[in-house]
Amino acid sequence: MTLDVTDGVASVRLDRPEKLNALDPAMFEALVAAGTELMTRDDVGAVVLAGNGRAFCAGLDFAQFAAMGDGRRSGAAAPREPLGAARALAQQAVHVWSLVPAPVIAAVHGVALGGGLQIALGADIRIVAPDTRLAVMEVHWGLVPDMMGTQLLPELVGRDVAKDLALTGRQVDGAEAVRLGLATRLADDPLEAAGALAREIAGHSRTATRHVKRLVDLAGRVGLAEGLQAEQEAIGGLIGSPEQVAVVNRRLAASRGAGSPRT
């Protein structure tokens, strides 16, 4: 796993290219460590989560399946100190990205299968190549998607489509993934597109973009009154703040310089 920050954009890369970035205990730990670090960094306005080599992530390493075949429970599934709502390491490797205050964009190419897809589901936005293959593969191994997949999929694609994907384990390409809501948008070069989007987001008010992520994540998970109150508290803290005033002044100056009429 690698983590670099440049001009407010964090680049997190799964880095087992010879294994198509398959997930082993060290990879799970590295994902949690990278996300946990980003939870505390004020210099990050957006995050790009991607995989080195030919794929985003091919899912669980075959050695882990072999251990299950011998009746051994994967350490990634064993309970540990909670991180947010997640107690199992594998769940934490997904959940941690929702706990990172900055928006997280997954750049998905090659394959995102099983646990690899669930890692991508932890991001706020998923950009996929047209020929990317995505699947919820666990049923083929006599398992269930246990890395938050059963909780995240219905929210994105609806309960019926989530059941279809999880009960069949069928693969979809990038275009179908976007149609289903499994992915956000298509790009021939997801990494380039994700980088451009991350730089755009990082260029906005950092406090505002973090509030946007937090508020949208509340929708449907808390009562309407609590969600509306959270909106009011956020906007109350933003209006007239030094950061918001600076943004307004920059936009007004740019508008006048371009000769645009005031609105």
C-alpha positions as a Python dict, from the first residue, in 0.01 Angstrom:
ca = {
    (1, 'M'): (0, 0, 0),
    (2, 'T'): (126, 348, -82),
    (3, 'L'): (1, 686, 39),
    (4, 'D'): (114, 1020, -101),
    (5, 'V'): (-33, 1370, -69),
    (6, 'T'): (23, 1638, -332),
    (7, 'D'): (-154, 1976, -346),
    (8, 'G'): (-431, 1862, -115),
    (9, 'V'): (-502, 1534, -297),
    (10, 'A'): (-414, 1205, -130),
    (11, 'S'): (-329, 911, -356),
    (12, 'V'): (-380, 569, -197),
    (13, 'R'): (-270, 270, -405),
    (14, 'L'): (-322, -99, -346),
    (15, 'D'): (22, -233, -430),
    (16, 'R'): (33, -609, -496),
    (17, 'P'): (28, -583, -876),
    (18, 'E'): (168, -933, -925),
    (19, 'K'): (-142, -1066, -742),
    (20, 'L'): (-388, -823, -905),
    (21, 'N'): (-392, -652, -565),
    (22, 'A'): (-561, -952, -402),
    (23, 'L'): (-650, -900, -37),
    (24, 'D'): (-444, -1068, 234),
    (25, 'P'): (-419, -977, 605),
    (26, 'A'): (-135, -733, 538),
    (27, 'M'): (-340, -556, 270),
    (28, 'F'): (-640, -526, 503),
    (29, 'E'): (-419, -379, 775),
    (30, 'A'): (-259, -138, 527),
    (31, 'L'): (-598, -15, 403),
    (32, 'V'): (-714, 52, 758),
    (33, 'A'): (-385, 223, 845),
    (34, 'A'): (-400, 449, 538),
    (35, 'G'): (-762, 543, 601),
    (36, 'T'): (-700, 601, 971),
    (37, 'E'): (-412, 836, 891),
    (38, 'L'): (-631, 1031, 649),
    (39, 'M'): (-901, 1066, 914),
    (40, 'T'): (-669, 1303, 1102),
    (41, 'R'): (-503, 1498, 819),
    (42, 'D'): (-621, 1856, 767),
    (43, 'D'): (-410, 1902, 451),
    (44, 'V'): (-624, 1663, 243),
    (45, 'G'): (-918, 1791, 40),
    (46, 'A'): (-989, 1473, -158),
    (47, 'V'): (-863, 1116, -185),
    (48, 'V'): (-807, 893, -489),
    (49, 'L'): (-817, 520, -410),
    (50, 'A'): (-675, 301, -688),
    (51, 'G'): (-479, -14, -762),
    (52, 'N'): (-134, -47, -917),
    (53, 'G'): (-85, -275, -1216),
    (54, 'R'): (-355, -439, -1426),
    (55, 'A'): (-645, -430, -1180),
    (56, 'F'): (-807, -244, -897),
    (57, 'C'): (-847, -556, -683),
    (58, 'A'): (-922, -920, -769),
    (59, 'G'): (-1072, -992, -427),
    (60, 'L'): (-954, -1222, -153),
    (61, 'D'): (-618, -1393, -199),
    (62, 'F'): (-658, -1761, -288),
    (63, 'A'): (-448, -1855, 14),
    (64, 'Q'): (-727, -1721, 234),
    (65, 'F'): (-982, -1941, 58),
    (66, 'A'): (-751, -2240, 106),
    (67, 'A'): (-742, -2169, 479),
    (68, 'M'): (-1123, -2162, 487),
    (69, 'G'): (-1127, -2496, 309),
    (70, 'D'): (-929, -2633, 601),
    (71, 'G'): (-1191, -2500, 840),
    (72, 'R'): (-986, -2204, 960),
    (73, 'R'): (-1156, -1867, 1015),
    (74, 'S'): (-988, -1578, 837),
    (75, 'G'): (-826, -1329, 1071),
    (76, 'A'): (-987, -1056, 862),
    (77, 'A'): (-1328, -1173, 984),
    (78, 'A'): (-1237, -1199, 1353),
    (79, 'P'): (-1371, -928, 1587),
    (80, 'R'): (-1127, -660, 1706),
    (81, 'E'): (-1133, -310, 1852),
    (82, 'P'): (-1422, -126, 1680),
    (83, 'L'): (-1356, 136, 1413),
    (84, 'G'): (-1673, 334, 1379),
    (85, 'A'): (-1948, 75, 1334),
    (86, 'A'): (-1712, -201, 1215),
    (87, 'R'): (-1550, -461, 1439),
    (88, 'A'): (-1399, -704, 1184),
    (89, 'L'): (-1076, -606, 1006),
    (90, 'A'): (-1218, -670, 657),
    (91, 'Q'): (-1521, -452, 732),
    (92, 'Q'): (-1297, -180, 869),
    (93, 'A'): (-1098, -178, 543),
    (94, 'V'): (-1420, -63, 373),
    (95, 'H'): (-1583, 141, 650),
    (96, 'V'): (-1274, 354, 715),
    (97, 'W'): (-1327, 545, 387),
    (98, 'S'): (-1664, 672, 507),
    (99, 'L'): (-1491, 794, 824),
    (100, 'V'): (-1231, 993, 628),
    (101, 'P'): (-1371, 1350, 630),
    (102, 'A'): (-1249, 1427, 277),
    (103, 'P'): (-1442, 1284, -21),
    (104, 'V'): (-1294, 956, -149),
    (105, 'I'): (-1294, 868, -522),
    (106, 'A'): (-1222, 513, -633),
    (107, 'A'): (-1055, 476, -975),
    (108, 'V'): (-1149, 124, -1082),
    (109, 'H'): (-989, -60, -1374),
    (110, 'G'): (-931, -421, -1471),
    (111, 'V'): (-1136, -611, -1216),
    (112, 'A'): (-1307, -536, -885),
    (113, 'L'): (-1429, -873, -765),
    (114, 'G'): (-1572, -983, -431),
    (115, 'G'): (-1384, -802, -158),
    (116, 'G'): (-1225, -579, -421),
    (117, 'L'): (-1566, -449, -523),
    (118, 'Q'): (-1660, -396, -160),
    (119, 'I'): (-1346, -186, -106),
    (120, 'A'): (-1460, 33, -396),
    (121, 'L'): (-1810, 56, -246),
    (122, 'G'): (-1655, 222, 58),
    (123, 'A'): (-1561, 523, -155),
    (124, 'D'): (-1796, 818, -207),
    (125, 'I'): (-1761, 811, -588),
    (126, 'R'): (-1655, 528, -822),
    (127, 'I'): (-1514, 597, -1169),
    (128, 'V'): (-1480, 283, -1383),
    (129, 'A'): (-1342, 194, -1725),
    (130, 'P'): (-1591, 53, -1977),
    (131, 'D'): (-1416, -285, -1980),
    (132, 'T'): (-1384, -314, -1602),
    (133, 'R'): (-1540, -632, -1464),
    (134, 'L'): (-1718, -605, -1131),
    (135, 'A'): (-1891, -878, -930),
    (136, 'V'): (-2009, -982, -588),
    (137, 'M'): (-1837, -1321, -604),
    (138, 'E'): (-1879, -1463, -254),
    (139, 'V'): (-2168, -1697, -335),
    (140, 'H'): (-1935, -1894, -565),
    (141, 'W'): (-1725, -1978, -258),
    (142, 'G'): (-2020, -2065, -34),
    (143, 'L'): (-1991, -1730, 144),
    (144, 'V'): (-2174, -1401, 181),
    (145, 'P'): (-2036, -1052, 112),
    (146, 'D'): (-1913, -972, 464),
    (147, 'M'): (-1716, -653, 400),
    (148, 'M'): (-2021, -425, 436),
    (149, 'G'): (-2148, -540, 96),
    (150, 'T'): (-2491, -648, 221),
    (151, 'Q'): (-2536, -304, 379),
    (152, 'L'): (-2394, -83, 104),
    (153, 'L'): (-2530, -257, -207),
    (154, 'P'): (-2903, -204, -140),
    (155, 'E'): (-2845, 166, -78),
    (156, 'L'): (-2673, 202, -415),
    (157, 'V'): (-2868, -30, -646),
    (158, 'G'): (-3187, -121, -459),
    (159, 'R'): (-3267, -438, -268),
    (160, 'D'): (-3375, -644, -569),
    (161, 'V'): (-3064, -568, -777),
    (162, 'A'): (-2844, -621, -470),
    (163, 'K'): (-2997, -966, -426),
    (164, 'D'): (-2956, -1043, -797),
    (165, 'L'): (-2586, -954, -786),
    (166, 'A'): (-2516, -1131, -457),
    (167, 'L'): (-2722, -1445, -531),
    (168, 'T'): (-2575, -1504, -877),
    (169, 'G'): (-2223, -1364, -845),
    (170, 'R'): (-2254, -1250, -1207),
    (171, 'Q'): (-2003, -1009, -1354),
    (172, 'V'): (-2102, -673, -1501),
    (173, 'D'): (-1894, -438, -1714),
    (174, 'G'): (-1839, -72, -1644),
    (175, 'A'): (-2133, 51, -1850),
    (176, 'E'): (-2380, -181, -1675),
    (177, 'A'): (-2229, -93, -1338),
    (178, 'V'): (-2308, 274, -1404),
    (179, 'R'): (-2662, 191, -1522),
    (180, 'L'): (-2724, -10, -1206),
    (181, 'G'): (-2581, 256, -975),
    (182, 'L'): (-2291, 33, -874),
    (183, 'A'): (-2052, 290, -1024),
    (184, 'T'): (-2083, 666, -1063),
    (185, 'R'): (-1940, 740, -1406),
    (186, 'L'): (-1741, 591, -1695),
    (187, 'A'): (-1395, 701, -1810),
    (188, 'D'): (-1147, 543, -2048),
    (189, 'D'): (-877, 632, -1796),
    (190, 'P'): (-1039, 614, -1449),
    (191, 'L'): (-722, 720, -1269),
    (192, 'E'): (-682, 1035, -1477),
    (193, 'A'): (-1051, 1119, -1439),
    (194, 'A'): (-1043, 1054, -1065),
    (195, 'G'): (-736, 1275, -1027),
    (196, 'A'): (-901, 1560, -1215),
    (197, 'L'): (-1217, 1531, -1004),
    (198, 'A'): (-1015, 1513, -683),
    (199, 'R'): (-823, 1828, -773),
    (200, 'E'): (-1152, 2006, -850),
    (201, 'I'): (-1303, 1903, -516),
    (202, 'A'): (-983, 1988, -326),
    (203, 'G'): (-999, 2337, -478),
    (204, 'H'): (-1332, 2411, -310),
    (205, 'S'): (-1384, 2512, 52),
    (206, 'R'): (-1251, 2217, 250),
    (207, 'T'): (-1498, 2269, 532),
    (208, 'A'): (-1791, 2284, 289),
    (209, 'T'): (-1696, 1968, 101),
    (210, 'R'): (-1650, 1777, 426),
    (211, 'H'): (-1993, 1891, 541),
    (212, 'V'): (-2144, 1782, 208),
    (213, 'K'): (-2004, 1431, 251),
    (214, 'R'): (-2121, 1407, 611),
    (215, 'L'): (-2470, 1543, 544),
    (216, 'V'): (-2538, 1325, 240),
    (217, 'D'): (-2420, 1020, 436),
    (218, 'L'): (-2679, 1101, 702),
    (219, 'A'): (-2967, 1084, 452),
    (220, 'G'): (-3186, 781, 515),
    (221, 'R'): (-2973, 678, 814),
    (222, 'V'): (-3117, 929, 1061),
    (223, 'G'): (-3463, 1081, 1096),
    (224, 'L'): (-3559, 1371, 872),
    (225, 'A'): (-3569, 1617, 1160),
    (226, 'E'): (-3215, 1522, 1263),
    (227, 'G'): (-3094, 1553, 904),
    (228, 'L'): (-3251, 1897, 861),
    (229, 'Q'): (-3106, 2014, 1191),
    (230, 'A'): (-2762, 1896, 1081),
    (231, 'E'): (-2801, 2102, 762),
    (232, 'Q'): (-2886, 2412, 962),
    (233, 'E'): (-2593, 2365, 1197),
    (234, 'A'): (-2355, 2320, 904),
    (235, 'I'): (-2478, 2623, 711),
    (236, 'G'): (-2481, 2831, 1029),
    (237, 'G'): (-2116, 2754, 1088),
    (238, 'L'): (-2020, 2821, 725),
    (239, 'I'): (-2195, 3153, 651),
    (240, 'G'): (-1966, 3441, 736),
    (241, 'S'): (-1676, 3220, 837),
    (242, 'P'): (-1331, 3339, 722),
    (243, 'E'): (-1308, 3047, 479),
    (244, 'Q'): (-1651, 3117, 327),
    (245, 'V'): (-1587, 3491, 302),
    (246, 'A'): (-1258, 3423, 123),
    (247, 'V'): (-1436, 3197, -127),
    (248, 'V'): (-1702, 3460, -196),
    (249, 'N'): (-1442, 3733, -244),
    (250, 'R'): (-1239, 3516, -484),
    (251, 'R'): (-1547, 3439, -694),
    (252, 'L'): (-1659, 3800, -703),
    (253, 'A'): (-1312, 3913, -808),
    (254, 'A'): (-1299, 3647, -1081),
    (255, 'S'): (-1645, 3746, -1203),
    (256, 'R'): (-1555, 4112, -1226),
    (257, 'G'): (-1230, 4031, -1399),
    (258, 'A'): (-1418, 3830, -1660),
    (259, 'G'): (-1665, 4111, -1713),
    (260, 'S'): (-1960, 3897, -1604),
    (261, 'P'): (-2272, 4077, -1484),
    (262, 'R'): (-2347, 4061, -1114),
    (263, 'T'): (-2628, 3836, -999),
}
